[in-house]
mmCIF file with all atom_site columns, C-alpha atoms in Angstrom:
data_model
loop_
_atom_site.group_PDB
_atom_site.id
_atom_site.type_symbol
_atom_site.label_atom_id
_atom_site.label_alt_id
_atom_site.label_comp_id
_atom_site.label_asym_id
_atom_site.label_entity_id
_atom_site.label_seq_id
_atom_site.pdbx_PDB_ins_code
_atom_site.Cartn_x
_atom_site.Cartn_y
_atom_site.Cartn_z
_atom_site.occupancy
_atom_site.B_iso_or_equiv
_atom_site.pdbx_formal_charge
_atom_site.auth_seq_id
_atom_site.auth_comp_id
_atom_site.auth_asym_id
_atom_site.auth_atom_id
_atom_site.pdbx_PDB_model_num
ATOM 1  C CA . UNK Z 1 1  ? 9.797  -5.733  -42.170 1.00 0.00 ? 1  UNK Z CA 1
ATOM 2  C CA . UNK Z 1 2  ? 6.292  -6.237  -41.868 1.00 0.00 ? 2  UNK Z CA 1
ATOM 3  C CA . UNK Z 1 3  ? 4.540  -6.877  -37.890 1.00 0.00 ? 3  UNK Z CA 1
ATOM 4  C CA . UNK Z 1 4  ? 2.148  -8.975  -37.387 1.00 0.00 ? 4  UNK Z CA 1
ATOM 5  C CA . UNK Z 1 5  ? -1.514 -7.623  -36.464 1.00 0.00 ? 5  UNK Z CA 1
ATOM 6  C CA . UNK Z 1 6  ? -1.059 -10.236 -33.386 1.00 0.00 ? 6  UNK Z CA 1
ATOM 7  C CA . UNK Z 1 7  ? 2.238  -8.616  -32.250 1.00 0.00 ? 7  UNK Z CA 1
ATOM 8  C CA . UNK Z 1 8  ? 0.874  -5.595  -32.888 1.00 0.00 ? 8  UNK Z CA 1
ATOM 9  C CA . UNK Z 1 9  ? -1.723 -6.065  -30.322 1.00 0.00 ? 9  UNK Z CA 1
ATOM 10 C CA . UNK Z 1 10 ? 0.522  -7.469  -28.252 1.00 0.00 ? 10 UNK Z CA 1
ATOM 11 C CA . UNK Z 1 11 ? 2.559  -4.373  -28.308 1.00 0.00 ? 11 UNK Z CA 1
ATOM 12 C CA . UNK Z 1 12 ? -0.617 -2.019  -27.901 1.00 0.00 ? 12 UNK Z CA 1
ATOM 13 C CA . UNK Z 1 13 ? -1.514 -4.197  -24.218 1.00 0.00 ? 13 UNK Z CA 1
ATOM 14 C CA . UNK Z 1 14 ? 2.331  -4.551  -23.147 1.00 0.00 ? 14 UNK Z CA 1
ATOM 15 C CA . UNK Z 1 15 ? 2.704  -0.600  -23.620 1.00 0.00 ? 15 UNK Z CA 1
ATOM 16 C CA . UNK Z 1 16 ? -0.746 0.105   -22.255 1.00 0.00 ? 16 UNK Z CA 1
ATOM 17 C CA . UNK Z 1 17 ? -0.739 1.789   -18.750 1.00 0.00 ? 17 UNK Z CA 1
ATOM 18 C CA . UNK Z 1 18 ? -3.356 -0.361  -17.431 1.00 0.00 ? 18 UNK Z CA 1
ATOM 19 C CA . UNK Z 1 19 ? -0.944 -3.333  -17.930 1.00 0.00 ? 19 UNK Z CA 1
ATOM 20 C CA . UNK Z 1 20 ? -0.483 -4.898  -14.296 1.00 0.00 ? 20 UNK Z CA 1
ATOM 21 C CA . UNK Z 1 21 ? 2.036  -7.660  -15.286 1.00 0.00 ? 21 UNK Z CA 1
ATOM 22 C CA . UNK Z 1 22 ? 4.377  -5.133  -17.372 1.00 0.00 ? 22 UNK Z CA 1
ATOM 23 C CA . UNK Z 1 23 ? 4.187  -2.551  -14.875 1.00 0.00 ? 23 UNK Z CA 1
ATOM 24 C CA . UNK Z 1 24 ? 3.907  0.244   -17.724 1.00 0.00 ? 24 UNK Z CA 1
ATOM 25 C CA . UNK Z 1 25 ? 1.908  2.492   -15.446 1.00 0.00 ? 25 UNK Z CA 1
ATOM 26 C CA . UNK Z 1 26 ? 4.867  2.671   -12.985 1.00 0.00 ? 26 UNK Z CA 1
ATOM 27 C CA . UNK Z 1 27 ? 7.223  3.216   -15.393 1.00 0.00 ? 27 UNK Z CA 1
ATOM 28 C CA . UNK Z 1 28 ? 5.701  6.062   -16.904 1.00 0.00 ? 28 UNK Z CA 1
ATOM 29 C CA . UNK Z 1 29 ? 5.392  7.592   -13.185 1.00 0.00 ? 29 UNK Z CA 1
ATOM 30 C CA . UNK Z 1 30 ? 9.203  7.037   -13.141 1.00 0.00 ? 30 UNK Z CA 1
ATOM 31 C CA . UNK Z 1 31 ? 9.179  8.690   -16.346 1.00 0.00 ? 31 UNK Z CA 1
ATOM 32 C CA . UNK Z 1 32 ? 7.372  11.492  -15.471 1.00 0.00 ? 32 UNK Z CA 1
ATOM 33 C CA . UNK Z 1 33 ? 9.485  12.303  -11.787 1.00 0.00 ? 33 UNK Z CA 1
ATOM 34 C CA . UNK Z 1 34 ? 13.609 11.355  -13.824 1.00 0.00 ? 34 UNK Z CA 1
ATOM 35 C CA . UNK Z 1 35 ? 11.916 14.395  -16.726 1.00 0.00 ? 35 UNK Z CA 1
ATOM 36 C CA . UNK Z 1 36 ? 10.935 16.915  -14.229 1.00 0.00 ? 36 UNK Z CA 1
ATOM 37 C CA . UNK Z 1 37 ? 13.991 16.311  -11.796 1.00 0.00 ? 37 UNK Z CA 1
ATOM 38 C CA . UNK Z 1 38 ? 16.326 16.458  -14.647 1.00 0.00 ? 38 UNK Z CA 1
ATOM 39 C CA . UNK Z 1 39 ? 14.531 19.686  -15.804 1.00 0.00 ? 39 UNK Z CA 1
ATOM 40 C CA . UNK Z 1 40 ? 15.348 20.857  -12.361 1.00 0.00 ? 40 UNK Z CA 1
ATOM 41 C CA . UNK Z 1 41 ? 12.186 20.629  -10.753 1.00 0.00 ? 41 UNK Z CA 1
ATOM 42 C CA . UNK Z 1 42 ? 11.196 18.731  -7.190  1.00 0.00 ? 42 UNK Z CA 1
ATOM 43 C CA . UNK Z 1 43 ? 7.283  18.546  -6.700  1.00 0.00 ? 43 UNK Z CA 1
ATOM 44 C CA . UNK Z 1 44 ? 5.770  15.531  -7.656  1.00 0.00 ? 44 UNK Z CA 1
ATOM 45 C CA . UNK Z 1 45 ? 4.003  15.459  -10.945 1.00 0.00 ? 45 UNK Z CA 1
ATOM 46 C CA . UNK Z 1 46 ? 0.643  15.135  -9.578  1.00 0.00 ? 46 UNK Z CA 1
ATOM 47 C CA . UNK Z 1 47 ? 1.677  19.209  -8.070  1.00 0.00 ? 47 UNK Z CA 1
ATOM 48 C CA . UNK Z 1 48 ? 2.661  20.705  -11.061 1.00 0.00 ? 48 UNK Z CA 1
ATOM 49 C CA . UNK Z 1 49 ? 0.080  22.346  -12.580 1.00 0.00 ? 49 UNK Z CA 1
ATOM 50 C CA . UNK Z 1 50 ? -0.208 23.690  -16.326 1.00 0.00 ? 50 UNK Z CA 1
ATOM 51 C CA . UNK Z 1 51 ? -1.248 27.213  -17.408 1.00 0.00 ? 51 UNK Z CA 1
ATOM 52 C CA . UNK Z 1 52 ? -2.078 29.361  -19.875 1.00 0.00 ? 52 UNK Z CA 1
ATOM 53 C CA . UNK Z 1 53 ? -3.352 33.227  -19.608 1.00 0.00 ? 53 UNK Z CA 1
ATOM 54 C CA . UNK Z 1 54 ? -3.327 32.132  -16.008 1.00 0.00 ? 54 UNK Z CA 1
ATOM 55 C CA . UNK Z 1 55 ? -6.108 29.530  -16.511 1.00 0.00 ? 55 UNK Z CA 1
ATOM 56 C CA . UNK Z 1 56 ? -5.428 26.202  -14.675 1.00 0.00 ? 56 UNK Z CA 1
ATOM 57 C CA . UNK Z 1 57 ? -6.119 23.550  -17.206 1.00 0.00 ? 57 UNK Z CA 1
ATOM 58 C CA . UNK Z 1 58 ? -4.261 20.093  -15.597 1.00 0.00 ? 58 UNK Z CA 1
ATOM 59 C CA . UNK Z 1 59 ? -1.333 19.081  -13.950 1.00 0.00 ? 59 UNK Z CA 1
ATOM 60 C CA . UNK Z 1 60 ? 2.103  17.302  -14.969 1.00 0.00 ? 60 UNK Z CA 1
ATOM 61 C CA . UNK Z 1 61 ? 0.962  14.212  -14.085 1.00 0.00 ? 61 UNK Z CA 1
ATOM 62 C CA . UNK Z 1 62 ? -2.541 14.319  -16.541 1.00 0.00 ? 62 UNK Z CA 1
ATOM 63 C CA . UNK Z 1 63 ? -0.642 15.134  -19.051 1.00 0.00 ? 63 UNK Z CA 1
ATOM 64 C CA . UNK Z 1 64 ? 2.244  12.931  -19.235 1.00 0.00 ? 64 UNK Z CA 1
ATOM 65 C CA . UNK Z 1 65 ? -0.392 10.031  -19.057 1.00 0.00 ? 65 UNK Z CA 1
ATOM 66 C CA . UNK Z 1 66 ? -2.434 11.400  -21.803 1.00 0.00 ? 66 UNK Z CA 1
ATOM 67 C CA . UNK Z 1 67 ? 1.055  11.995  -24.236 1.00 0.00 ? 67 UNK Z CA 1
ATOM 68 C CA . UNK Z 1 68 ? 2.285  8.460   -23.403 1.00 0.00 ? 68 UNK Z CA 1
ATOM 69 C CA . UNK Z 1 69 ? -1.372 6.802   -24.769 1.00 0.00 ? 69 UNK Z CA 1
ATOM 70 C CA . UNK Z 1 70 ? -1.120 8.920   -27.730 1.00 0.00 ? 70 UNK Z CA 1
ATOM 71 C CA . UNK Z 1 71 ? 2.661  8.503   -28.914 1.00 0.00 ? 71 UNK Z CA 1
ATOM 72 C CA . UNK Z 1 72 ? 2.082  4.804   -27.883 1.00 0.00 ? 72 UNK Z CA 1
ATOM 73 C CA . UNK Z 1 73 ? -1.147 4.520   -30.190 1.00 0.00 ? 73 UNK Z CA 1
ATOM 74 C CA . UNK Z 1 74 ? 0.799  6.841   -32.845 1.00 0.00 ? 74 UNK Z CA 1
ATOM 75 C CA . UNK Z 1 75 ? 3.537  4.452   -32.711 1.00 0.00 ? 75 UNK Z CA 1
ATOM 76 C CA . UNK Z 1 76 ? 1.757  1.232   -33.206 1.00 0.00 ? 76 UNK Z CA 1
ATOM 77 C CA . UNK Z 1 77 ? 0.192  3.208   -35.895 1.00 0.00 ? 77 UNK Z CA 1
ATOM 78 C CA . UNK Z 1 78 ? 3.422  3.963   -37.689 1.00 0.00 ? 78 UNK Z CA 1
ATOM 79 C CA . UNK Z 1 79 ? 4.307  -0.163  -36.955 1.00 0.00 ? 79 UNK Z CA 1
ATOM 80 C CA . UNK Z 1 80 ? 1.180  -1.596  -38.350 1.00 0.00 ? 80 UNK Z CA 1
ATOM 81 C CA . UNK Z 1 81 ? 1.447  0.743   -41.902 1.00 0.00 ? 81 UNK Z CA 1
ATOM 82 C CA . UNK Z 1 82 ? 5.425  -0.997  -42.278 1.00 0.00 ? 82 UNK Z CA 1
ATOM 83 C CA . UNK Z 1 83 ? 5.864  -2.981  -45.573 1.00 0.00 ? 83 UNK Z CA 1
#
């Protein structure tokens, strides 16, 4: 099934976080808090930090934002390449 470049854009705005009307940002926040509780974990994801070699390099929170915009481009990706 072959999507339209239109719908594809569509997609790209709907799923972007800076998407007021489909609240995509706050879902991604709920995202972010149901993945850490259910991996057992109560801070916030703006407190949990990531490290490596105990080097500081972002928080939770960063990164979940960062993975969403680049499975969401990856995906569209995948979407706009369908015969």
């Amino acid at each position: 099934m072959k999507i339209s470049k239109k719908k594809i854009e569509e997609l790209r705005e709907f799923l972007s976080r800076g998407c007021e009307y489909a609240g995509t940002q706050d879902i991604v926040n709920e995202i972010k808090v149901e993945t850490l509780e259910a991996m057992g974990c109560d801070y916030s994801p703006d407190e949990v930090g990531l490290e490596w070699n105990g080097e500081m390099f972002g928080v939770v929170d960063d990164f979940a934002d960062l993975f969403w915009d680049k499975a969401v481009e990856a995906f569209l990706n995948i979407l706009s390449t369908e015969e």
